Amino acid sequence: MTGGIYTFSPGERQAVKRTQGFIDAVNENRPGDVYKYLTPELRNGISKEAFIENFKKERSYPYLTPLYFYLDEVKLSPDGKGGEAIVTVAARLPGEKMHFNLTYHGGKYYVEAFKDIVDGTYIEKFSRL
């Protein structure tokens, strides 16, 4: 997607829109909205209330910088059932990128992200800081 005109397929438009919705929810620190963009498998691993609580705890650690993403690219698989979102992470190391898998379920794309918040292992990083 560099230079020129690029035409998105309906699937690509939806994947970009859903990914941007996820990014906006992260950037605006709205964990309840972040939760709705997580894959069904991740949401099955934790209630919305518990995810919100873990997200807030993880983000409240005094040495963590604010988390802010910029969408670089969304790449879908040829069958459109999955893909990858690539984002630049602001307020961290210059040029740091994160990659999130995307999956298609029930007519929508979902993001595979924050597994450590879902399973509670995020707390382990605090012992290493």
mmCIF file of C-alpha atoms in Angstrom:
data_model
loop_
_atom_site.group_PDB
_atom_site.id
_atom_site.type_symbol
_atom_site.label_atom_id
_atom_site.label_comp_id
_atom_site.label_asym_id
_atom_site.label_seq_id
_atom_site.Cartn_x
_atom_site.Cartn_y
_atom_site.Cartn_z
ATOM 1 C CA MET A 1 0.000 0.000 0.000
ATOM 2 C CA THR A 2 2.616 2.513 -0.945
ATOM 3 C CA GLY A 3 1.905 5.411 -3.310
ATOM 4 C CA GLY A 4 -0.778 5.510 -5.967
ATOM 5 C CA ILE A 5 -4.384 4.489 -5.656
ATOM 6 C CA TYR A 6 -5.310 1.306 -3.868
ATOM 7 C CA THR A 7 -8.788 -0.202 -3.917
ATOM 8 C CA PHE A 8 -9.820 -2.175 -0.846
ATOM 9 C CA SER A 9 -12.079 -5.203 -1.080
ATOM 10 C CA PRO A 10 -15.098 -5.215 1.264
ATOM 11 C CA GLY A 11 -13.222 -7.646 3.539
ATOM 12 C CA GLU A 12 -10.165 -5.417 3.650
ATOM 13 C CA ARG A 13 -12.299 -2.360 4.437
ATOM 14 C CA GLN A 14 -13.962 -4.182 7.309
ATOM 15 C CA ALA A 15 -10.638 -5.540 8.617
ATOM 16 C CA VAL A 16 -9.113 -2.043 8.569
ATOM 17 C CA LYS A 17 -12.196 -0.511 10.203
ATOM 18 C CA ARG A 18 -12.294 -3.146 12.962
ATOM 19 C CA THR A 19 -8.552 -2.908 13.552
ATOM 20 C CA GLN A 20 -8.769 0.877 13.774
ATOM 21 C CA GLY A 21 -11.666 0.518 16.244
ATOM 22 C CA PHE A 22 -9.461 -1.725 18.389
ATOM 23 C CA ILE A 23 -6.590 0.776 18.153
ATOM 24 C CA ASP A 24 -8.867 3.691 19.075
ATOM 25 C CA ALA A 25 -10.127 1.793 22.132
ATOM 26 C CA VAL A 26 -6.533 1.078 23.248
ATOM 27 C CA ASN A 27 -5.389 4.649 22.586
ATOM 28 C CA GLU A 28 -8.344 6.087 24.496
ATOM 29 C CA ASN A 29 -7.797 3.617 27.363
ATOM 30 C CA ARG A 30 -11.254 2.033 27.062
ATOM 31 C CA PRO A 31 -10.679 -1.618 28.096
ATOM 32 C CA GLY A 32 -14.374 -2.489 27.864
ATOM 33 C CA ASP A 33 -14.282 -1.578 24.187
ATOM 34 C CA VAL A 34 -10.914 -3.305 23.686
ATOM 35 C CA TYR A 35 -12.554 -6.499 25.000
ATOM 36 C CA LYS A 36 -15.213 -6.556 22.270
ATOM 37 C CA TYR A 37 -12.501 -6.636 19.565
ATOM 38 C CA LEU A 38 -10.658 -9.616 21.079
ATOM 39 C CA THR A 39 -11.013 -13.017 19.422
ATOM 40 C CA PRO A 40 -13.810 -15.223 20.753
ATOM 41 C CA GLU A 41 -11.161 -17.625 22.109
ATOM 42 C CA LEU A 42 -9.619 -14.865 24.213
ATOM 43 C CA ARG A 43 -12.989 -13.585 25.416
ATOM 44 C CA ASN A 44 -13.917 -17.154 26.403
ATOM 45 C CA GLY A 45 -10.871 -17.117 28.697
ATOM 46 C CA ILE A 46 -11.952 -14.144 30.798
ATOM 47 C CA SER A 47 -15.080 -12.166 31.615
ATOM 48 C CA LYS A 48 -15.352 -8.590 30.426
ATOM 49 C CA GLU A 49 -15.253 -7.343 34.021
ATOM 50 C CA ALA A 50 -12.094 -9.331 34.839
ATOM 51 C CA PHE A 51 -10.425 -8.164 31.607
ATOM 52 C CA ILE A 52 -11.187 -4.530 32.475
ATOM 53 C CA GLU A 53 -9.749 -5.019 35.965
ATOM 54 C CA ASN A 54 -6.564 -6.717 34.651
ATOM 55 C CA PHE A 55 -6.131 -4.119 31.887
ATOM 56 C CA LYS A 56 -6.399 -1.269 34.377
ATOM 57 C CA LYS A 57 -3.947 -2.963 36.765
ATOM 58 C CA GLU A 58 -1.461 -3.633 33.979
ATOM 59 C CA ARG A 59 -1.647 -0.072 32.651
ATOM 60 C CA SER A 60 -1.385 1.460 36.148
ATOM 61 C CA TYR A 61 2.115 0.189 36.840
ATOM 62 C CA PRO A 62 4.198 3.343 37.436
ATOM 63 C CA TYR A 63 7.011 2.466 35.021
ATOM 64 C CA LEU A 64 4.810 1.771 31.991
ATOM 65 C CA THR A 65 4.491 4.526 29.431
ATOM 66 C CA PRO A 66 1.087 5.215 27.897
ATOM 67 C CA LEU A 67 0.193 2.725 25.205
ATOM 68 C CA TYR A 68 -0.564 4.351 21.870
ATOM 69 C CA PHE A 69 -0.776 2.642 18.477
ATOM 70 C CA TYR A 70 -0.697 3.876 14.888
ATOM 71 C CA LEU A 71 -1.981 1.508 12.210
ATOM 72 C CA ASP A 72 0.640 0.794 9.564
ATOM 73 C CA GLU A 73 -0.894 -2.024 7.585
ATOM 74 C CA VAL A 74 -3.512 -4.755 7.524
ATOM 75 C CA LYS A 75 -2.725 -7.840 5.465
ATOM 76 C CA LEU A 76 -5.391 -10.488 4.903
ATOM 77 C CA SER A 77 -4.835 -14.104 3.936
ATOM 78 C CA PRO A 78 -5.970 -15.032 0.403
ATOM 79 C CA ASP A 79 -9.166 -16.627 1.755
ATOM 80 C CA GLY A 80 -9.917 -13.592 3.964
ATOM 81 C CA LYS A 81 -10.350 -15.750 7.086
ATOM 82 C CA GLY A 82 -7.374 -14.258 8.861
ATOM 83 C CA GLY A 83 -4.584 -11.806 8.582
ATOM 84 C CA GLU A 84 -2.209 -9.552 10.395
ATOM 85 C CA ALA A 85 -2.272 -5.984 11.627
ATOM 86 C CA ILE A 86 1.021 -4.152 11.944
ATOM 87 C CA VAL A 87 1.133 -1.114 14.216
ATOM 88 C CA THR A 88 3.756 1.363 15.330
ATOM 89 C CA VAL A 89 3.916 1.770 19.076
ATOM 90 C CA ALA A 90 4.362 5.377 20.195
ATOM 91 C CA ALA A 91 5.955 6.437 23.481
ATOM 92 C CA ARG A 92 8.265 3.423 23.481
ATOM 93 C CA LEU A 93 11.455 2.663 21.581
ATOM 94 C CA PRO A 94 11.627 4.508 18.251
ATOM 95 C CA GLY A 95 10.383 2.343 15.413
ATOM 96 C CA GLU A 96 8.918 -0.349 17.680
ATOM 97 C CA LYS A 97 6.293 -2.415 15.856
ATOM 98 C CA MET A 98 3.692 -4.838 17.112
ATOM 99 C CA HIS A 99 1.979 -7.500 15.040
ATOM 100 C CA PHE A 100 -1.507 -8.765 15.850
ATOM 101 C CA ASN A 101 -3.178 -11.744 14.233
ATOM 102 C CA LEU A 102 -6.673 -11.151 12.883
ATOM 103 C CA THR A 103 -9.349 -13.828 12.633
ATOM 104 C CA TYR A 104 -12.745 -13.773 10.964
ATOM 105 C CA HIS A 105 -15.711 -15.101 12.980
ATOM 106 C CA GLY A 106 -19.415 -14.594 12.443
ATOM 107 C CA GLY A 107 -18.995 -11.877 9.842
ATOM 108 C CA LYS A 108 -16.453 -9.770 11.764
ATOM 109 C CA TYR A 109 -12.692 -9.542 12.205
ATOM 110 C CA TYR A 110 -11.262 -9.911 15.689
ATOM 111 C CA VAL A 111 -7.813 -9.157 17.094
ATOM 112 C CA GLU A 112 -5.596 -11.616 18.925
ATOM 113 C CA ALA A 113 -4.023 -9.323 21.510
ATOM 114 C CA PHE A 114 -3.329 -8.949 25.212
ATOM 115 C CA LYS A 115 -3.122 -12.697 25.914
ATOM 116 C CA ASP A 116 -1.058 -11.858 29.004
ATOM 117 C CA ILE A 117 -3.898 -9.717 30.348
ATOM 118 C CA VAL A 118 -6.430 -12.468 29.633
ATOM 119 C CA ASP A 119 -4.417 -15.221 31.344
ATOM 120 C CA GLY A 120 -3.038 -13.011 34.127
ATOM 121 C CA THR A 121 0.643 -13.485 33.266
ATOM 122 C CA TYR A 122 1.041 -9.722 32.752
ATOM 123 C CA ILE A 123 1.804 -9.542 36.485
ATOM 124 C CA GLU A 124 5.064 -11.474 35.929
ATOM 125 C CA LYS A 125 6.661 -8.594 34.039
ATOM 126 C CA PHE A 126 6.407 -6.395 37.106
ATOM 127 C CA SER A 127 8.794 -8.706 38.969
ATOM 128 C CA ARG A 128 11.376 -8.209 36.192
ATOM 129 C CA LEU A 129 11.271 -4.383 36.203
#
